[in-house]
Amino acid sequence: MSATAGQAADGVRSLADRFGIEPGMVVMEMGYDDDVDQDLRDALTDRCGDLVDEDTDEVVDAVLVWYRDGDGDLFELLVDALGPLADNGVVWLLTPKAGRDGHVEPSEVAESAPTAGLQQTSTVNAGRDWSGARLVLRRGAKAKK
């Protein structure tokens, strides 16, 4: 059994592996603040290079959205994330875990994501204080924008 890029010899998947980030991918970041998980950011930049910001003109393979309760309208933020996203791209919605400042109720994600044309496919532990929800375009959603 061989290890994939970034996978430890003991078989433990790295953060970049859990997020499906590969070398050469363009990853956009939204909602950055001093409370983000720096270990996650470091793992991703080690894998793909610098993260681009929301002013990029590039088509991106993935979008990391750091979102806390009180950060504004989640639906609008998700729609903004779709603009530069490749048709087969993924949005990672990163929210504080339950009991942490800024925790977002799962019902808010469950309501906002489908309205924005996204469906949640999985969740990951994104660090000590953050959870990640993997959101992908529903079939035909990008064409309707």
mmCIF file of C-alpha atoms in Angstrom:
data_model
loop_
_atom_site.group_PDB
_atom_site.id
_atom_site.type_symbol
_atom_site.label_atom_id
_atom_site.label_comp_id
_atom_site.label_asym_id
_atom_site.label_seq_id
_atom_site.Cartn_x
_atom_site.Cartn_y
_atom_site.Cartn_z
ATOM 1 C CA MET A 1 0.000 0.000 0.000
ATOM 2 C CA SER A 2 1.540 3.289 -1.045
ATOM 3 C CA ALA A 3 1.001 6.687 0.533
ATOM 4 C CA THR A 4 -0.417 9.530 -1.534
ATOM 5 C CA ALA A 5 1.193 12.970 -1.669
ATOM 6 C CA GLY A 6 1.097 14.516 1.768
ATOM 7 C CA GLN A 7 0.069 11.308 3.479
ATOM 8 C CA ALA A 8 2.145 10.319 6.478
ATOM 9 C CA ALA A 9 3.948 6.995 6.542
ATOM 10 C CA ASP A 10 1.622 5.783 9.279
ATOM 11 C CA GLY A 11 -1.401 6.233 6.983
ATOM 12 C CA VAL A 12 -2.805 9.350 8.660
ATOM 13 C CA ARG A 13 -4.214 11.761 6.086
ATOM 14 C CA SER A 14 -2.927 15.325 6.192
ATOM 15 C CA LEU A 15 -5.249 18.316 6.373
ATOM 16 C CA ALA A 16 -4.583 19.053 2.705
ATOM 17 C CA ASP A 17 -5.558 15.472 1.837
ATOM 18 C CA ARG A 18 -8.808 15.752 3.801
ATOM 19 C CA PHE A 19 -9.635 18.898 1.844
ATOM 20 C CA GLY A 20 -8.721 17.303 -1.497
ATOM 21 C CA ILE A 21 -6.172 20.004 -2.282
ATOM 22 C CA GLU A 22 -3.512 19.002 -4.802
ATOM 23 C CA PRO A 23 -0.362 20.752 -6.051
ATOM 24 C CA GLY A 24 -1.163 23.290 -8.743
ATOM 25 C CA MET A 25 -4.712 23.959 -7.582
ATOM 26 C CA VAL A 26 -5.812 27.567 -7.209
ATOM 27 C CA VAL A 27 -7.496 28.096 -3.834
ATOM 28 C CA MET A 28 -9.317 31.299 -2.912
ATOM 29 C CA GLU A 29 -9.824 32.364 0.691
ATOM 30 C CA MET A 30 -12.669 34.515 2.008
ATOM 31 C CA GLY A 31 -13.360 35.717 5.549
ATOM 32 C CA TYR A 32 -9.763 35.605 6.768
ATOM 33 C CA ASP A 33 -9.232 37.071 10.253
ATOM 34 C CA ASP A 34 -6.795 36.528 13.115
ATOM 35 C CA ASP A 35 -8.910 33.665 14.518
ATOM 36 C CA VAL A 36 -8.514 31.296 11.538
ATOM 37 C CA ASP A 37 -6.718 27.979 11.978
ATOM 38 C CA GLN A 38 -3.155 28.730 10.944
ATOM 39 C CA ASP A 39 -2.173 25.042 10.857
ATOM 40 C CA LEU A 40 -4.850 24.424 8.211
ATOM 41 C CA ARG A 41 -3.744 27.440 6.163
ATOM 42 C CA ASP A 42 -0.111 26.313 6.394
ATOM 43 C CA ALA A 43 -0.984 22.763 5.274
ATOM 44 C CA LEU A 44 -2.910 24.087 2.287
ATOM 45 C CA THR A 45 -0.277 26.616 1.214
ATOM 46 C CA ASP A 46 2.432 23.974 1.589
ATOM 47 C CA ARG A 47 0.448 21.838 -0.849
ATOM 48 C CA CYS A 48 -0.766 24.351 -3.446
ATOM 49 C CA GLY A 49 1.101 27.613 -2.870
ATOM 50 C CA ASP A 50 -0.283 30.959 -1.808
ATOM 51 C CA LEU A 51 -4.030 31.313 -1.381
ATOM 52 C CA VAL A 52 -5.620 33.970 -3.576
ATOM 53 C CA ASP A 53 -8.058 36.528 -2.212
ATOM 54 C CA GLU A 54 -11.590 37.252 -3.325
ATOM 55 C CA ASP A 55 -10.425 39.955 -5.753
ATOM 56 C CA THR A 56 -8.748 37.372 -7.993
ATOM 57 C CA ASP A 57 -9.471 37.216 -11.719
ATOM 58 C CA GLU A 58 -8.454 33.542 -11.822
ATOM 59 C CA VAL A 59 -10.794 30.590 -12.048
ATOM 60 C CA VAL A 60 -10.343 28.722 -8.772
ATOM 61 C CA ASP A 61 -10.505 25.032 -7.916
ATOM 62 C CA ALA A 62 -11.597 25.551 -4.324
ATOM 63 C CA VAL A 63 -12.834 28.329 -2.072
ATOM 64 C CA LEU A 64 -12.223 28.422 1.677
ATOM 65 C CA VAL A 65 -14.901 30.478 3.371
ATOM 66 C CA TRP A 66 -14.206 31.305 7.025
ATOM 67 C CA TYR A 67 -17.640 32.204 8.414
ATOM 68 C CA ARG A 68 -18.711 33.095 11.931
ATOM 69 C CA ASP A 69 -22.103 34.004 13.362
ATOM 70 C CA GLY A 70 -22.408 37.738 12.808
ATOM 71 C CA ASP A 71 -20.254 37.825 9.639
ATOM 72 C CA GLY A 72 -23.176 38.893 7.480
ATOM 73 C CA ASP A 73 -25.508 37.011 5.195
ATOM 74 C CA LEU A 74 -24.248 33.469 4.572
ATOM 75 C CA PHE A 75 -26.293 33.080 1.381
ATOM 76 C CA GLU A 76 -24.721 36.202 -0.166
ATOM 77 C CA LEU A 77 -21.232 35.080 0.850
ATOM 78 C CA LEU A 78 -21.748 31.666 -0.754
ATOM 79 C CA VAL A 79 -23.045 33.266 -3.958
ATOM 80 C CA ASP A 80 -19.939 35.486 -4.023
ATOM 81 C CA ALA A 81 -17.782 32.364 -3.615
ATOM 82 C CA LEU A 82 -19.334 30.823 -6.729
ATOM 83 C CA GLY A 83 -18.255 33.618 -9.092
ATOM 84 C CA PRO A 84 -14.665 32.459 -9.731
ATOM 85 C CA LEU A 85 -15.306 28.773 -8.951
ATOM 86 C CA ALA A 86 -14.590 26.186 -11.659
ATOM 87 C CA ASP A 87 -17.565 24.033 -12.656
ATOM 88 C CA ASN A 88 -16.125 21.054 -10.784
ATOM 89 C CA GLY A 89 -14.792 23.175 -7.900
ATOM 90 C CA VAL A 90 -15.642 22.902 -4.244
ATOM 91 C CA VAL A 91 -16.500 25.400 -1.516
ATOM 92 C CA TRP A 92 -15.242 24.618 1.967
ATOM 93 C CA LEU A 93 -17.384 26.436 4.514
ATOM 94 C CA LEU A 94 -15.346 26.718 7.710
ATOM 95 C CA THR A 95 -17.298 27.548 10.856
ATOM 96 C CA PRO A 96 -16.401 27.575 14.560
ATOM 97 C CA LYS A 97 -17.225 24.348 16.365
ATOM 98 C CA ALA A 98 -20.117 24.192 18.830
ATOM 99 C CA GLY A 99 -19.280 26.014 22.044
ATOM 100 C CA ARG A 100 -16.767 28.347 20.332
ATOM 101 C CA ASP A 101 -17.317 32.069 19.767
ATOM 102 C CA GLY A 102 -19.084 32.636 16.458
ATOM 103 C CA HIS A 103 -20.571 29.119 16.216
ATOM 104 C CA VAL A 104 -23.004 28.845 13.302
ATOM 105 C CA GLU A 105 -26.065 26.657 13.698
ATOM 106 C CA PRO A 106 -26.143 23.771 11.186
ATOM 107 C CA SER A 107 -29.674 24.838 10.238
ATOM 108 C CA GLU A 108 -28.277 28.110 8.844
ATOM 109 C CA VAL A 109 -25.934 26.176 6.567
ATOM 110 C CA ALA A 110 -28.704 23.730 5.630
ATOM 111 C CA GLU A 111 -30.896 26.652 4.572
ATOM 112 C CA SER A 112 -28.311 28.889 2.871
ATOM 113 C CA ALA A 113 -26.307 26.357 0.854
ATOM 114 C CA PRO A 114 -29.169 24.934 -1.265
ATOM 115 C CA THR A 115 -30.571 28.416 -1.854
ATOM 116 C CA ALA A 116 -27.142 29.380 -3.252
ATOM 117 C CA GLY A 117 -27.151 26.320 -5.540
ATOM 118 C CA LEU A 118 -24.853 24.195 -3.375
ATOM 119 C CA GLN A 119 -25.251 20.864 -1.651
ATOM 120 C CA GLN A 120 -23.286 19.631 1.325
ATOM 121 C CA THR A 121 -21.479 16.354 0.703
ATOM 122 C CA SER A 122 -19.369 15.882 3.841
ATOM 123 C CA THR A 123 -17.839 17.508 6.888
ATOM 124 C CA VAL A 124 -14.306 17.432 8.267
ATOM 125 C CA ASN A 125 -12.545 18.386 11.455
ATOM 126 C CA ALA A 126 -10.674 21.475 10.248
ATOM 127 C CA GLY A 127 -8.675 22.105 13.397
ATOM 128 C CA ARG A 128 -9.070 22.610 17.104
ATOM 129 C CA ASP A 129 -11.767 25.268 16.790
ATOM 130 C CA TRP A 130 -13.127 24.850 13.240
ATOM 131 C CA SER A 131 -15.320 22.443 11.280
ATOM 132 C CA GLY A 132 -15.451 22.300 7.504
ATOM 133 C CA ALA A 133 -18.490 21.559 5.346
ATOM 134 C CA ARG A 134 -17.751 20.499 1.770
ATOM 135 C CA LEU A 135 -20.207 22.164 -0.597
ATOM 136 C CA VAL A 136 -20.462 21.409 -4.313
ATOM 137 C CA LEU A 137 -22.567 22.845 -7.087
ATOM 138 C CA ARG A 138 -25.880 21.124 -7.637
ATOM 139 C CA ARG A 139 -26.267 19.957 -11.228
ATOM 140 C CA GLY A 140 -27.130 22.911 -13.437
ATOM 141 C CA ALA A 141 -26.676 25.476 -10.654
ATOM 142 C CA LYS A 142 -23.715 27.306 -12.250
ATOM 143 C CA ALA A 143 -25.505 27.720 -15.578
ATOM 144 C CA LYS A 144 -28.411 29.490 -13.860
ATOM 145 C CA LYS A 145 -26.273 32.233 -12.339
#
